[in-house]
Coordinates of C-alpha atoms in Angstrom, one line a residue:
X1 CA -23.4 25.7 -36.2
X2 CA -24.0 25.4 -32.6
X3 CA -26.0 22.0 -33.2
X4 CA -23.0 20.7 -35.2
X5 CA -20.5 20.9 -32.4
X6 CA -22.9 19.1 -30.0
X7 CA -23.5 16.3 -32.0
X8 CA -19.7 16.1 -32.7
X9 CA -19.1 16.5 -29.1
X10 CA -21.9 13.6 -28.4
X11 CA -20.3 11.3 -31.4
X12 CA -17.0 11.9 -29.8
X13 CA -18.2 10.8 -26.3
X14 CA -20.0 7.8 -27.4
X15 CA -16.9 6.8 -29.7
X16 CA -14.6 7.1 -26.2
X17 CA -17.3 5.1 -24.0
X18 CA -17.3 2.4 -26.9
X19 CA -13.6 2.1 -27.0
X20 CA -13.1 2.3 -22.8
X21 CA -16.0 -0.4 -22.7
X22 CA -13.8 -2.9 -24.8
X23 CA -16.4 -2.4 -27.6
X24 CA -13.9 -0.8 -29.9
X25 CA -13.4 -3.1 -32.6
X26 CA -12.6 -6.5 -33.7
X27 CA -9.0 -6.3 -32.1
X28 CA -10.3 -7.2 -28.7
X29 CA -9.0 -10.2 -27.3
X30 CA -11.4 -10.8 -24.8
X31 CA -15.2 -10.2 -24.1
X32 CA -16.2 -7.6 -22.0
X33 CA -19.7 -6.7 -21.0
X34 CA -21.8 -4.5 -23.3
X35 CA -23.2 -1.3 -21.5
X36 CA -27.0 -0.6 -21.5
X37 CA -28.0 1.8 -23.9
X38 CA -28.9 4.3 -21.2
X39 CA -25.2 4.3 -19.9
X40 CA -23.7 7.5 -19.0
X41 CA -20.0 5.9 -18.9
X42 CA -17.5 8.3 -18.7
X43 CA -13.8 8.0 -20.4
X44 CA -11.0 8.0 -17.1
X45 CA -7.8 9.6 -17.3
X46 CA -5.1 7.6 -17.6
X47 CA -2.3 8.0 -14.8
X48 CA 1.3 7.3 -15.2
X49 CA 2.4 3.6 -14.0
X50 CA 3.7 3.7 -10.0
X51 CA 0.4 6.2 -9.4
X52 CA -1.2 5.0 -6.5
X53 CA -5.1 5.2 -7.2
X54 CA -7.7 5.4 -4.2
X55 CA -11.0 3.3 -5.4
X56 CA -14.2 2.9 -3.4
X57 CA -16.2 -0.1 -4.0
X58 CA -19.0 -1.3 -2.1
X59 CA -17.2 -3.5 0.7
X60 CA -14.6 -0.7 1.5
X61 CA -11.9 1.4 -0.2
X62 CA -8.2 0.5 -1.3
X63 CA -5.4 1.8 -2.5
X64 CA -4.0 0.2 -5.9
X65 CA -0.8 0.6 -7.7
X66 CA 0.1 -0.9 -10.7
X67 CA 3.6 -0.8 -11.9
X68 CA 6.5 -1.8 -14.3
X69 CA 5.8 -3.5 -16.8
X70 CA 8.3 -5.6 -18.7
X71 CA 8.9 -8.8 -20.1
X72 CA 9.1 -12.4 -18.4
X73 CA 12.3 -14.5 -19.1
X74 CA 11.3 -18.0 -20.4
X75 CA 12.5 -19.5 -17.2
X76 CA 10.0 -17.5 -15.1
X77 CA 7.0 -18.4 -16.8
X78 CA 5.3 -20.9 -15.1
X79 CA 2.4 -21.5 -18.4
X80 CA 4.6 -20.7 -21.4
X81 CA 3.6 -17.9 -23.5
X82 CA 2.2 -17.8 -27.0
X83 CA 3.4 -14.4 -27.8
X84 CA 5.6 -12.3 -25.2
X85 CA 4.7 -12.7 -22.3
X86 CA 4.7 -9.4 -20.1
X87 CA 4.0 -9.2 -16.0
X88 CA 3.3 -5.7 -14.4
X89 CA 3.3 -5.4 -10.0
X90 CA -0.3 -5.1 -8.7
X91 CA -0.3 -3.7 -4.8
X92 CA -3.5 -3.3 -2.9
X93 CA -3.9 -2.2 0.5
X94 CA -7.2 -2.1 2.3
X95 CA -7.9 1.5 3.5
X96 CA -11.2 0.7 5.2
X97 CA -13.8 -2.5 5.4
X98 CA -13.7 -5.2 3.1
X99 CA -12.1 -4.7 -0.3
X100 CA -12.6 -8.1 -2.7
X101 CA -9.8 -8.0 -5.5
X102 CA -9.6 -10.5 -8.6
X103 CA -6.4 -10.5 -10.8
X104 CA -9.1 -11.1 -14.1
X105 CA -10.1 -7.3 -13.2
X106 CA -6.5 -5.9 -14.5
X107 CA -6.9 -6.1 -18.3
X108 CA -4.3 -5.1 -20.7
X109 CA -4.8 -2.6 -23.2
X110 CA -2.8 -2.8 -26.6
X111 CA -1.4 0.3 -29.2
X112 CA -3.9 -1.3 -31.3
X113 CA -7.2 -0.9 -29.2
X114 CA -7.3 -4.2 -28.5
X115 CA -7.6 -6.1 -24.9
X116 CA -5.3 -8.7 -23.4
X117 CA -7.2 -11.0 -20.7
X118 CA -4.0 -11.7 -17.9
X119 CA -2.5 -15.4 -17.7
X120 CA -3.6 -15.6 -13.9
X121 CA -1.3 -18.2 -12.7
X122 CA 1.3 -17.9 -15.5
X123 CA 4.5 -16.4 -12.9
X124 CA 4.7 -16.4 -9.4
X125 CA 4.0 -14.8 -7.0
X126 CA 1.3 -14.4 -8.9
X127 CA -2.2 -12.6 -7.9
X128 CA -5.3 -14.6 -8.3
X129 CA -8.4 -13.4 -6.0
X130 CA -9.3 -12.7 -2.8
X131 CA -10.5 -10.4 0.1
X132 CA -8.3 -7.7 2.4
X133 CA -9.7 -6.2 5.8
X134 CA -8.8 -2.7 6.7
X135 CA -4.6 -2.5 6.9
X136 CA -4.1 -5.7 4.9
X137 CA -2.7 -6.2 1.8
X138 CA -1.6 -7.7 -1.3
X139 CA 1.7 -7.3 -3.8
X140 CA 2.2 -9.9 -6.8
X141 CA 2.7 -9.7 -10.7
X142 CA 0.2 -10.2 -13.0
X143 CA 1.3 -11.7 -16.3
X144 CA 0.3 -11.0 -20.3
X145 CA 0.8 -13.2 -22.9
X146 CA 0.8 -10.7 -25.5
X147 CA 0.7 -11.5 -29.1
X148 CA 3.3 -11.0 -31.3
X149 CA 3.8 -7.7 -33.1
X150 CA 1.4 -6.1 -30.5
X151 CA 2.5 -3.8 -27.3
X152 CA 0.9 -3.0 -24.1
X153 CA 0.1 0.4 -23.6
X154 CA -1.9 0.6 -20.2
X155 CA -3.4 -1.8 -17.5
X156 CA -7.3 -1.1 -16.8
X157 CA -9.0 -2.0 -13.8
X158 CA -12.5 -3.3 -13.8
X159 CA -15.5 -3.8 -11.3
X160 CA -17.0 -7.3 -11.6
X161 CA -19.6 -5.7 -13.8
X162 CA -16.8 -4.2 -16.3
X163 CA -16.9 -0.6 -15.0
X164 CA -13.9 1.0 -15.8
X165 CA -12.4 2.1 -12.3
X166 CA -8.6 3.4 -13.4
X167 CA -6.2 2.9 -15.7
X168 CA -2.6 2.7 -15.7
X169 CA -0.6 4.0 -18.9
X170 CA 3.5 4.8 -19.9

């Protein structure tokens, strides 16, 4: 029995590191890299929108919040939506060297499993890419344009290689 519950244990994992990856099914909306087939990923906890998250990366470390998420009027959207379009705030502040941020990092996550690539650009201020030193930073929105009939459920964060660094949920 005890070989049962490790392989259902091991299924389990694999299933979670598939879906975190972005590999979980055809309702992606966007690519995301495939991991090796040696990867170790591990699934992160989601933390309540407003949570400020401490992330090291290899220029420095910051401190990023993401936070209320809600619809755009019409008249704010700078690139019309398709669908609905939502915007969440995005603050990062440089806790030590250089931190390098990219609004294409913050990809929505729908009820559905599926992803949501942002509309950089689509309200203003908006958050497009850049670096911070130590004591700077950087507040904008970050816009959706969310199909219709589908909800957001969370904003993840991303390295440049598609590691899963946080993720922000209701």
């Amino acid at each position: 029995m005890r070989g049962t519950r490790s392989s259902t244990v091991l299924l389990g994992m694999i299933a979670v590191a598939l879906v975190v990856a972005g590999c979980g099914g055809s309702g992606s909306n966007t690519r995301q890299p495939a991991a090796p087939a040696t990867s170790t990923a591990s699934a992160k906890q989601a933390v309540p929108f407003g949570t400020a998250v401490d992330i090291a990366s290899d220029g420095g470390t910051a401190t990023y919040t993401v936070d209320n998420l809600a619809p755009v009027p019409r008249n704010a959207q700078i690139v019309p939506a398709k669908g609905t379009m939502f915007a969440v705030d995005v603050t990062i502040v440089a806790k030590s060297g250089t931190v390098a941020y990219n609004g294409f990092w913050f990809v929505a996550r729908t009820a559905d499993g599926g992803n949501v690539a942002p509309a950089v650009g689509a309200v203003q201020p908006g958050i497009t890419s850049g670096q911070l030193q130590d004591g700077q930073q950087v507040a904008a929105h970050l816009a959706y344009d969310v199909p219709q009939g589908k909800t957001i459920t969370g904003i993840m964060f991303r390295d440049p290689k598609g590691k899963l660094l946080s993720v922000w949920a209701a």
